[in-house]
Amino acid sequence: MHADLIGLGGIVLLAGLLARFGRRYGFPTVPCYMLVGILLGPGTPGPVLVEHPEDLALLASLGLVLLLFHLGVEFPAEQVLGSGRRLFIAAGVYIGLNVSAGLALGFALGWGTSEALVIAGALGISSSAIATKLLIELRRLTNAETPIILGIIVIEDMFLAFYLALLSPVLNDSGSTADFVVDLLVSFGFLVLLFALARWGARAISLLLDSREDELLAILMVGLVVLVAGIALEVGVSEAIGALMIGLVVSRTTLKERVEQLVLPLRDVFAAIFFVSFGLTIDVNDLGAVALPVAIAAVVTLVTNMTAGIVTARLFGFNQRAATNIGLTVLGRGEFSLILATLAIAAGLDERMGPFVALYVLVLAIAAPLLAAQSKHFTWCVPDRLLRSRWQYVRAETMSTSCIHQDQMEITETDVDVCQQCVDEGGTWVQLRLCMKCGLVACCDDSPARHSRAHYQDEHHPVIQSLEPGADWQYCYVDEILVREPLGRSRTTS
């Protein structure tokens, strides 16, 4: 017992230290936790802190349950349903491309149908934690494409619930077709029951959990989550889907904000144990056998993500920079891929599934932050003809939804079609810009005299508008960004 406690404490402490070190260089925590588990587990030569990974099975399961429960509590159902048709199309394209590519790769590997379905899910669902973290660290929260990225992530989470319900009877190895159909109906019936509970039973759940003391609320909450997860397992549905759905129920109660605050530290601690425990099950000798399939999977994911980014940018009228931002920000894979791999291992599928998903997650968790940070260098891959953007002249920039100088956009039209200063000086210009504060028409930065910028430096009028036909984009000299109204609002400029 003492040795077990020392091993658990030591490996969790080292995982936290490595994650803290990784955060300094912009790396997500999930691969750090996995790496510690791999390096200090029984499958790697050298020191072993936890000899028997199965000893942590219950704690790891609790981490999985709390991870999915917190996701359900945070799920913004109203925001998703009110996001409009284009967002659902964009998310459908993203999920469809990645899942289809994953399924094709899974069948090409020849590991089995069940394995192909797990690979499809692992390749198809991005890491919301990694994507959100990248948006914050890269300071892109005000970019025009950011609400779309967040919307895609949320719809992915919704898709995860249905995919887990579909996968459960497959992993349970239903015998005949009739047994499979029965198991599938049970899985979706359980989903419908919990959806109904979320719709009409939130008040009852609120009364069950309500307590003025945070200690008692936390105890009641954990008890309910674990109970529902256990019932889900009993009826042939994974504990993950049970936890996710009861989280959706709690999200509709008046206790939502308190529960979010209470479950967050519990989720972080036990989720770390879950990822470490997954790493402990990986034998480094098995990684070489899956290196080529992982390399192919990573390239396929990069291609499908970039394709989905271009389609999304075209749907919303974004430019090349926004297209690459979308595709590369949601490139990372993490917690959900590992959850699927854990379910596959528990179901006794091909032993290569664990090493494959582990190495795949590690590769993309490292590649995603590096590529997303350099997204501007990938804009040359996106030809103008693929997009309908009106901002092609400044294709290396992205658009902001919250320029603080929009109150100075007073003039949007003019009959002037020359740069008068260039005319007076006998010079020429390339393109014309309209000062939206005073209405001055002057030449652009590609022109020899750059009168528009000189006007800004003299008068400090921040926002200009292009006067080129079909290119009515606006640019803020102060913020150095393109300006666009928030999504869903009509533009006031012509």
mmCIF file of C-alpha atoms in Angstrom, residues 26-338:
data_model
loop_
_atom_site.group_PDB
_atom_site.id
_atom_site.type_symbol
_atom_site.label_atom_id
_atom_site.label_comp_id
_atom_site.label_asym_id
_atom_site.label_seq_id
_atom_site.Cartn_x
_atom_site.Cartn_y
_atom_site.Cartn_z
ATOM 1 C CA GLY A 26 3.002 26.841 -25.344
ATOM 2 C CA PHE A 27 2.486 23.062 -25.202
ATOM 3 C CA PRO A 28 -0.822 21.631 -23.957
ATOM 4 C CA THR A 29 -0.916 19.614 -20.749
ATOM 5 C CA VAL A 30 -2.491 16.405 -22.098
ATOM 6 C CA PRO A 31 0.599 15.087 -23.984
ATOM 7 C CA CYS A 32 2.773 15.985 -20.969
ATOM 8 C CA TYR A 33 0.647 13.792 -18.707
ATOM 9 C CA MET A 34 0.702 10.963 -21.249
ATOM 10 C CA LEU A 35 4.456 11.219 -21.728
ATOM 11 C CA VAL A 36 5.150 10.855 -18.004
ATOM 12 C CA GLY A 37 2.922 7.774 -17.914
ATOM 13 C CA ILE A 38 4.748 6.249 -20.876
ATOM 14 C CA LEU A 39 8.260 7.001 -19.568
ATOM 15 C CA LEU A 40 7.642 5.834 -15.995
ATOM 16 C CA GLY A 41 5.361 2.909 -16.766
ATOM 17 C CA PRO A 42 6.127 -0.795 -17.056
ATOM 18 C CA GLY A 43 6.339 -0.598 -20.859
ATOM 19 C CA THR A 44 9.489 1.546 -20.882
ATOM 20 C CA PRO A 45 13.017 0.591 -19.756
ATOM 21 C CA GLY A 46 14.146 2.445 -16.643
ATOM 22 C CA PRO A 47 12.452 3.424 -13.394
ATOM 23 C CA VAL A 48 8.848 2.296 -12.934
ATOM 24 C CA LEU A 49 6.688 4.202 -10.463
ATOM 25 C CA VAL A 50 3.453 2.296 -11.102
ATOM 26 C CA GLU A 51 4.019 -1.383 -11.799
ATOM 27 C CA HIS A 52 0.375 -2.302 -12.352
ATOM 28 C CA PRO A 53 -1.620 0.326 -14.310
ATOM 29 C CA GLU A 54 -4.839 -1.542 -13.594
ATOM 30 C CA ASP A 55 -4.526 -0.430 -9.963
ATOM 31 C CA LEU A 56 -5.427 3.083 -11.124
ATOM 32 C CA ALA A 57 -8.413 1.939 -13.178
ATOM 33 C CA LEU A 58 -11.062 3.291 -10.804
ATOM 34 C CA LEU A 59 -9.340 6.662 -10.378
ATOM 35 C CA ALA A 60 -8.833 6.909 -14.139
ATOM 36 C CA SER A 61 -12.489 6.079 -14.715
ATOM 37 C CA LEU A 62 -13.457 8.837 -12.292
ATOM 38 C CA GLY A 63 -11.266 11.243 -14.278
ATOM 39 C CA LEU A 64 -13.010 10.241 -17.500
ATOM 40 C CA VAL A 65 -16.434 10.680 -15.898
ATOM 41 C CA LEU A 66 -15.670 14.122 -14.450
ATOM 42 C CA LEU A 67 -14.087 15.273 -17.713
ATOM 43 C CA LEU A 68 -17.224 14.478 -19.700
ATOM 44 C CA PHE A 69 -19.540 15.715 -16.945
ATOM 45 C CA HIS A 70 -17.870 19.131 -16.890
ATOM 46 C CA LEU A 71 -18.119 19.281 -20.674
ATOM 47 C CA GLY A 72 -21.846 18.660 -20.420
ATOM 48 C CA VAL A 73 -22.288 21.325 -17.737
ATOM 49 C CA GLU A 74 -20.471 23.894 -19.899
ATOM 50 C CA PHE A 75 -22.268 22.963 -23.116
ATOM 51 C CA PRO A 76 -23.947 26.126 -24.528
ATOM 52 C CA ALA A 77 -26.964 24.495 -26.156
ATOM 53 C CA GLU A 78 -28.840 27.743 -26.792
ATOM 54 C CA GLN A 79 -25.801 29.326 -28.439
ATOM 55 C CA VAL A 80 -25.375 26.373 -30.789
ATOM 56 C CA LEU A 81 -29.041 26.189 -31.756
ATOM 57 C CA GLY A 82 -29.075 29.926 -32.450
ATOM 58 C CA SER A 83 -25.875 30.013 -34.482
ATOM 59 C CA GLY A 84 -27.490 29.702 -37.879
ATOM 60 C CA ARG A 85 -27.415 27.282 -40.764
ATOM 61 C CA ARG A 86 -23.943 28.183 -42.046
ATOM 62 C CA LEU A 87 -22.266 27.188 -38.783
ATOM 63 C CA PHE A 88 -23.937 23.768 -38.816
ATOM 64 C CA ILE A 89 -22.885 23.312 -42.445
ATOM 65 C CA ALA A 90 -19.290 24.285 -41.593
ATOM 66 C CA ALA A 91 -19.200 21.929 -38.603
ATOM 67 C CA GLY A 92 -20.795 19.168 -40.665
ATOM 68 C CA VAL A 93 -18.151 19.572 -43.358
ATOM 69 C CA TYR A 94 -15.370 19.503 -40.765
ATOM 70 C CA ILE A 95 -16.706 16.432 -38.959
ATOM 71 C CA GLY A 96 -17.669 14.677 -42.196
ATOM 72 C CA LEU A 97 -14.271 15.137 -43.830
ATOM 73 C CA ASN A 98 -12.274 14.052 -40.787
ATOM 74 C CA VAL A 99 -14.475 11.119 -39.780
ATOM 75 C CA SER A 100 -14.683 9.857 -43.376
ATOM 76 C CA ALA A 101 -10.912 10.121 -43.804
ATOM 77 C CA GLY A 102 -10.400 8.330 -40.484
ATOM 78 C CA LEU A 103 -12.806 5.573 -41.466
ATOM 79 C CA ALA A 104 -11.077 5.119 -44.829
ATOM 80 C CA LEU A 105 -7.684 4.954 -43.114
ATOM 81 C CA GLY A 106 -9.025 2.495 -40.548
ATOM 82 C CA PHE A 107 -10.269 0.122 -43.231
ATOM 83 C CA ALA A 108 -7.048 0.581 -45.217
ATOM 84 C CA LEU A 109 -5.017 -0.524 -42.195
ATOM 85 C CA GLY A 110 -7.039 -3.760 -42.089
ATOM 86 C CA TRP A 111 -7.272 -3.956 -38.302
ATOM 87 C CA GLY A 112 -11.011 -4.643 -38.253
ATOM 88 C CA THR A 113 -14.342 -2.841 -38.553
ATOM 89 C CA SER A 114 -14.612 -1.940 -34.860
ATOM 90 C CA GLU A 115 -11.069 -0.607 -34.925
ATOM 91 C CA ALA A 116 -11.861 1.457 -38.037
ATOM 92 C CA LEU A 117 -14.813 3.074 -36.264
ATOM 93 C CA VAL A 118 -12.615 3.969 -33.287
ATOM 94 C CA ILE A 119 -9.939 5.409 -35.603
ATOM 95 C CA ALA A 120 -12.646 7.428 -37.391
ATOM 96 C CA GLY A 121 -13.707 8.982 -34.094
ATOM 97 C CA ALA A 122 -10.134 9.559 -32.942
ATOM 98 C CA LEU A 123 -9.270 11.374 -36.186
ATOM 99 C CA GLY A 124 -12.624 13.106 -36.462
ATOM 100 C CA ILE A 125 -12.932 14.932 -33.136
ATOM 101 C CA SER A 126 -10.505 17.715 -32.216
ATOM 102 C CA SER A 127 -9.402 18.705 -28.728
ATOM 103 C CA SER A 128 -11.529 21.576 -27.439
ATOM 104 C CA ALA A 129 -8.994 22.203 -24.661
ATOM 105 C CA ILE A 130 -6.066 22.591 -27.069
ATOM 106 C CA ALA A 131 -8.043 24.731 -29.538
ATOM 107 C CA THR A 132 -9.358 27.080 -26.850
ATOM 108 C CA LYS A 133 -5.915 27.394 -25.309
ATOM 109 C CA LEU A 134 -4.419 28.307 -28.705
ATOM 110 C CA LEU A 135 -7.012 31.028 -29.301
ATOM 111 C CA ILE A 136 -6.116 32.597 -25.965
ATOM 112 C CA GLU A 137 -2.350 32.307 -26.249
ATOM 113 C CA LEU A 138 -2.246 33.506 -29.872
ATOM 114 C CA ARG A 139 -4.498 36.466 -28.963
ATOM 115 C CA ARG A 140 -7.115 35.616 -31.565
ATOM 116 C CA LEU A 141 -10.223 35.871 -29.401
ATOM 117 C CA THR A 142 -11.365 38.987 -31.298
ATOM 118 C CA ASN A 143 -10.746 37.571 -34.771
ATOM 119 C CA ALA A 144 -13.780 37.228 -37.017
ATOM 120 C CA GLU A 145 -13.221 33.493 -37.471
ATOM 121 C CA THR A 146 -12.991 32.763 -33.734
ATOM 122 C CA PRO A 147 -16.768 32.475 -33.087
ATOM 123 C CA ILE A 148 -16.905 29.974 -35.937
ATOM 124 C CA ILE A 149 -14.036 27.935 -34.481
ATOM 125 C CA LEU A 150 -15.729 27.853 -31.083
ATOM 126 C CA GLY A 151 -19.028 26.907 -32.705
ATOM 127 C CA ILE A 152 -17.415 24.003 -34.564
ATOM 128 C CA ILE A 153 -15.853 22.775 -31.328
ATOM 129 C CA VAL A 154 -19.191 22.872 -29.513
ATOM 130 C CA ILE A 155 -21.018 21.025 -32.307
ATOM 131 C CA GLU A 156 -18.221 18.444 -32.275
ATOM 132 C CA ASP A 157 -18.951 17.871 -28.589
ATOM 133 C CA MET A 158 -22.616 17.346 -29.433
ATOM 134 C CA PHE A 159 -21.619 14.906 -32.172
ATOM 135 C CA LEU A 160 -19.452 13.032 -29.660
ATOM 136 C CA ALA A 161 -22.535 12.117 -27.612
ATOM 137 C CA PHE A 162 -24.216 10.449 -30.577
ATOM 138 C CA TYR A 163 -20.997 8.802 -31.774
ATOM 139 C CA LEU A 164 -20.384 7.238 -28.375
ATOM 140 C CA ALA A 165 -23.957 5.964 -28.343
ATOM 141 C CA LEU A 166 -23.419 4.444 -31.798
ATOM 142 C CA LEU A 167 -20.065 2.942 -30.841
ATOM 143 C CA SER A 168 -21.198 1.340 -27.567
ATOM 144 C CA PRO A 169 -23.014 -1.668 -29.104
ATOM 145 C CA VAL A 170 -20.131 -2.153 -31.539
ATOM 146 C CA LEU A 171 -17.577 -2.305 -28.728
ATOM 147 C CA ASN A 172 -19.876 -4.550 -26.706
ATOM 148 C CA ASP A 173 -19.510 -7.082 -29.525
ATOM 149 C CA SER A 174 -23.205 -7.638 -30.178
ATOM 150 C CA GLY A 175 -23.554 -11.043 -31.797
ATOM 151 C CA SER A 176 -26.322 -11.158 -34.373
ATOM 152 C CA THR A 177 -27.767 -8.258 -36.322
ATOM 153 C CA ALA A 178 -30.842 -8.356 -34.098
ATOM 154 C CA ASP A 179 -28.667 -8.076 -30.974
ATOM 155 C CA PHE A 180 -26.812 -5.144 -32.498
ATOM 156 C CA VAL A 181 -30.052 -3.339 -33.313
ATOM 157 C CA VAL A 182 -31.366 -3.960 -29.787
ATOM 158 C CA ASP A 183 -28.138 -2.635 -28.241
ATOM 159 C CA LEU A 184 -28.211 0.386 -30.539
ATOM 160 C CA LEU A 185 -31.826 1.138 -29.600
ATOM 161 C CA VAL A 186 -30.942 0.826 -25.918
ATOM 162 C CA SER A 187 -28.042 3.253 -26.322
ATOM 163 C CA PHE A 188 -30.121 5.859 -28.107
ATOM 164 C CA GLY A 189 -33.054 5.214 -25.776
ATOM 165 C CA PHE A 190 -30.798 6.065 -22.852
ATOM 166 C CA LEU A 191 -29.789 9.253 -24.659
ATOM 167 C CA VAL A 192 -33.430 10.184 -25.248
ATOM 168 C CA LEU A 193 -34.244 9.515 -21.586
ATOM 169 C CA LEU A 194 -31.486 11.834 -20.410
ATOM 170 C CA PHE A 195 -32.444 14.475 -22.999
ATOM 171 C CA ALA A 196 -35.992 14.303 -21.637
ATOM 172 C CA LEU A 197 -34.630 14.635 -18.110
ATOM 173 C CA ALA A 198 -32.662 17.718 -19.198
ATOM 174 C CA ARG A 199 -35.786 19.201 -20.782
ATOM 175 C CA TRP A 200 -38.348 18.492 -18.079
ATOM 176 C CA GLY A 201 -36.494 17.177 -15.016
ATOM 177 C CA ALA A 202 -33.957 19.922 -14.341
ATOM 178 C CA ARG A 203 -36.019 21.276 -11.450
ATOM 179 C CA ALA A 204 -36.118 17.867 -9.758
ATOM 180 C CA ILE A 205 -32.345 17.452 -10.132
ATOM 181 C CA SER A 206 -31.851 20.957 -8.732
ATOM 182 C CA LEU A 207 -33.909 20.066 -5.649
ATOM 183 C CA LEU A 208 -31.943 16.832 -5.237
ATOM 184 C CA LEU A 209 -28.527 18.550 -5.323
ATOM 185 C CA ASP A 210 -29.307 21.929 -3.785
ATOM 186 C CA SER A 211 -27.376 22.816 -0.643
ATOM 187 C CA ARG A 212 -26.049 26.087 0.667
ATOM 188 C CA GLU A 213 -22.808 24.379 1.666
ATOM 189 C CA ASP A 214 -20.342 23.770 -1.160
ATOM 190 C CA GLU A 215 -19.038 20.661 0.591
ATOM 191 C CA LEU A 216 -22.422 18.946 0.513
ATOM 192 C CA LEU A 217 -23.159 20.108 -3.021
ATOM 193 C CA ALA A 218 -19.863 18.623 -4.200
ATOM 194 C CA ILE A 219 -20.597 15.295 -2.496
ATOM 195 C CA LEU A 220 -24.129 15.100 -3.900
ATOM 196 C CA MET A 221 -22.908 16.085 -7.351
ATOM 197 C CA VAL A 222 -20.133 13.480 -7.520
ATOM 198 C CA GLY A 223 -22.471 10.822 -6.187
ATOM 199 C CA LEU A 224 -25.075 11.567 -8.862
ATOM 200 C CA VAL A 225 -22.519 11.637 -11.681
ATOM 201 C CA VAL A 226 -20.876 8.365 -10.691
ATOM 202 C CA LEU A 227 -24.291 6.714 -10.199
ATOM 203 C CA VAL A 228 -25.526 7.733 -13.663
ATOM 204 C CA ALA A 229 -22.208 6.679 -15.233
ATOM 205 C CA GLY A 230 -22.527 3.280 -13.539
ATOM 206 C CA ILE A 231 -26.118 2.874 -14.737
ATOM 207 C CA ALA A 232 -24.976 3.760 -18.247
ATOM 208 C CA LEU A 233 -22.407 0.972 -18.131
ATOM 209 C CA GLU A 234 -25.013 -1.428 -16.780
ATOM 210 C CA VAL A 235 -27.352 -0.839 -19.732
ATOM 211 C CA GLY A 236 -24.542 -1.176 -22.264
ATOM 212 C CA VAL A 237 -23.720 2.509 -22.790
ATOM 213 C CA SER A 238 -20.270 3.871 -21.922
ATOM 214 C CA GLU A 239 -19.783 5.737 -18.655
ATOM 215 C CA ALA A 240 -18.532 8.671 -20.737
ATOM 216 C CA ILE A 241 -21.878 9.211 -22.434
ATOM 217 C CA GLY A 242 -23.743 8.856 -19.142
ATOM 218 C CA ALA A 243 -21.556 11.508 -17.521
ATOM 219 C CA LEU A 244 -21.863 13.855 -20.512
ATOM 220 C CA MET A 245 -25.640 13.632 -20.538
ATOM 221 C CA ILE A 246 -26.124 14.161 -16.795
ATOM 222 C CA GLY A 247 -23.869 17.197 -17.223
ATOM 223 C CA LEU A 248 -26.339 18.523 -19.798
ATOM 224 C CA VAL A 249 -29.125 18.001 -17.252
ATOM 225 C CA VAL A 250 -27.257 19.933 -14.547
ATOM 226 C CA SER A 251 -26.457 22.715 -17.044
ATOM 227 C CA ARG A 252 -30.181 23.537 -17.141
ATOM 228 C CA THR A 253 -30.490 23.959 -13.369
ATOM 229 C CA THR A 254 -29.961 27.046 -11.238
ATOM 230 C CA LEU A 255 -26.890 25.342 -9.756
ATOM 231 C CA LYS A 256 -24.924 25.403 -12.995
ATOM 232 C CA GLU A 257 -22.384 28.100 -12.079
ATOM 233 C CA ARG A 258 -21.684 26.682 -8.601
ATOM 234 C CA VAL A 259 -21.283 23.183 -9.995
ATOM 235 C CA GLU A 260 -18.866 24.436 -12.673
ATOM 236 C CA GLN A 261 -16.658 26.031 -10.032
ATOM 237 C CA LEU A 262 -16.746 23.001 -7.733
ATOM 238 C CA VAL A 263 -16.112 20.354 -10.385
ATOM 239 C CA LEU A 264 -13.246 22.175 -12.135
ATOM 240 C CA PRO A 265 -10.442 21.321 -9.659
ATOM 241 C CA LEU A 266 -11.778 17.771 -9.275
ATOM 242 C CA ARG A 267 -11.879 17.388 -13.047
ATOM 243 C CA ASP A 268 -8.318 18.662 -13.492
ATOM 244 C CA VAL A 269 -6.828 16.346 -10.863
ATOM 245 C CA PHE A 270 -8.618 13.164 -11.867
ATOM 246 C CA ALA A 271 -8.363 13.903 -15.588
ATOM 247 C CA ALA A 272 -4.577 14.157 -15.144
ATOM 248 C CA ILE A 273 -4.640 10.706 -13.526
ATOM 249 C CA PHE A 274 -6.719 9.440 -16.454
ATOM 250 C CA PHE A 275 -4.160 10.648 -19.021
ATOM 251 C CA VAL A 276 -1.214 9.393 -16.948
ATOM 252 C CA SER A 277 -2.959 6.042 -16.548
ATOM 253 C CA PHE A 278 -3.435 5.816 -20.304
ATOM 254 C CA GLY A 279 0.267 6.462 -20.802
ATOM 255 C CA LEU A 280 1.094 3.697 -18.325
ATOM 256 C CA THR A 281 -0.614 1.162 -20.598
ATOM 257 C CA ILE A 282 1.604 2.017 -23.583
ATOM 258 C CA ASP A 283 4.616 -0.161 -24.357
ATOM 259 C CA VAL A 284 7.264 1.856 -26.222
ATOM 260 C CA ASN A 285 8.200 -1.284 -28.145
ATOM 261 C CA ASP A 286 4.774 -1.106 -29.811
ATOM 262 C CA LEU A 287 5.202 2.476 -31.042
ATOM 263 C CA GLY A 288 7.543 1.562 -33.887
ATOM 264 C CA ALA A 289 4.928 -0.714 -35.448
ATOM 265 C CA VAL A 290 2.420 2.146 -35.673
ATOM 266 C CA ALA A 291 4.825 4.948 -36.643
ATOM 267 C CA LEU A 292 3.974 4.810 -40.365
ATOM 268 C CA PRO A 293 0.166 4.649 -39.840
ATOM 269 C CA VAL A 294 0.451 7.579 -37.414
ATOM 270 C CA ALA A 295 2.467 9.622 -39.920
ATOM 271 C CA ILE A 296 -0.163 8.944 -42.586
ATOM 272 C CA ALA A 297 -2.968 9.810 -40.140
ATOM 273 C CA ALA A 298 -1.294 13.095 -39.195
ATOM 274 C CA VAL A 299 -0.875 14.131 -42.841
ATOM 275 C CA VAL A 300 -4.456 13.119 -43.655
ATOM 276 C CA THR A 301 -5.747 15.151 -40.701
ATOM 277 C CA LEU A 302 -3.739 18.198 -41.787
ATOM 278 C CA VAL A 303 -5.153 17.978 -45.328
ATOM 279 C CA THR A 304 -8.772 17.486 -44.204
ATOM 280 C CA ASN A 305 -8.506 20.291 -41.651
ATOM 281 C CA MET A 306 -7.132 22.742 -44.205
ATOM 282 C CA THR A 307 -9.856 21.708 -46.668
ATOM 283 C CA ALA A 308 -12.527 22.245 -44.025
ATOM 284 C CA GLY A 309 -10.974 25.614 -43.164
ATOM 285 C CA ILE A 310 -11.194 26.736 -46.799
ATOM 286 C CA VAL A 311 -14.826 25.588 -47.091
ATOM 287 C CA THR A 312 -15.716 27.414 -43.880
ATOM 288 C CA ALA A 313 -13.933 30.579 -44.989
ATOM 289 C CA ARG A 314 -15.842 30.484 -48.275
ATOM 290 C CA LEU A 315 -19.156 30.051 -46.438
ATOM 291 C CA PHE A 316 -18.534 33.117 -44.280
ATOM 292 C CA GLY A 317 -16.686 35.278 -46.824
ATOM 293 C CA PHE A 318 -13.349 35.143 -44.987
ATOM 294 C CA ASN A 319 -9.893 35.524 -46.502
ATOM 295 C CA GLN A 320 -6.907 33.185 -46.735
ATOM 296 C CA ARG A 321 -5.533 34.027 -43.312
ATOM 297 C CA ALA A 322 -8.838 33.193 -41.628
ATOM 298 C CA ALA A 323 -9.072 29.926 -43.592
ATOM 299 C CA THR A 324 -5.672 28.764 -42.366
ATOM 300 C CA ASN A 325 -6.437 29.938 -38.827
ATOM 301 C CA ILE A 326 -9.588 27.801 -38.776
ATOM 302 C CA GLY A 327 -7.923 24.696 -40.172
ATOM 303 C CA LEU A 328 -4.820 24.799 -37.967
ATOM 304 C CA THR A 329 -6.432 25.908 -34.697
ATOM 305 C CA VAL A 330 -8.626 22.790 -34.534
ATOM 306 C CA LEU A 331 -5.845 20.477 -35.710
ATOM 307 C CA GLY A 332 -4.942 19.174 -32.239
ATOM 308 C CA ARG A 333 -6.316 15.890 -30.961
ATOM 309 C CA GLY A 334 -6.411 15.030 -27.269
ATOM 310 C CA GLU A 335 -8.879 14.004 -24.600
ATOM 311 C CA PHE A 336 -11.650 12.620 -26.812
ATOM 312 C CA SER A 337 -9.295 10.534 -28.933
ATOM 313 C CA LEU A 338 -7.830 9.032 -25.769
#
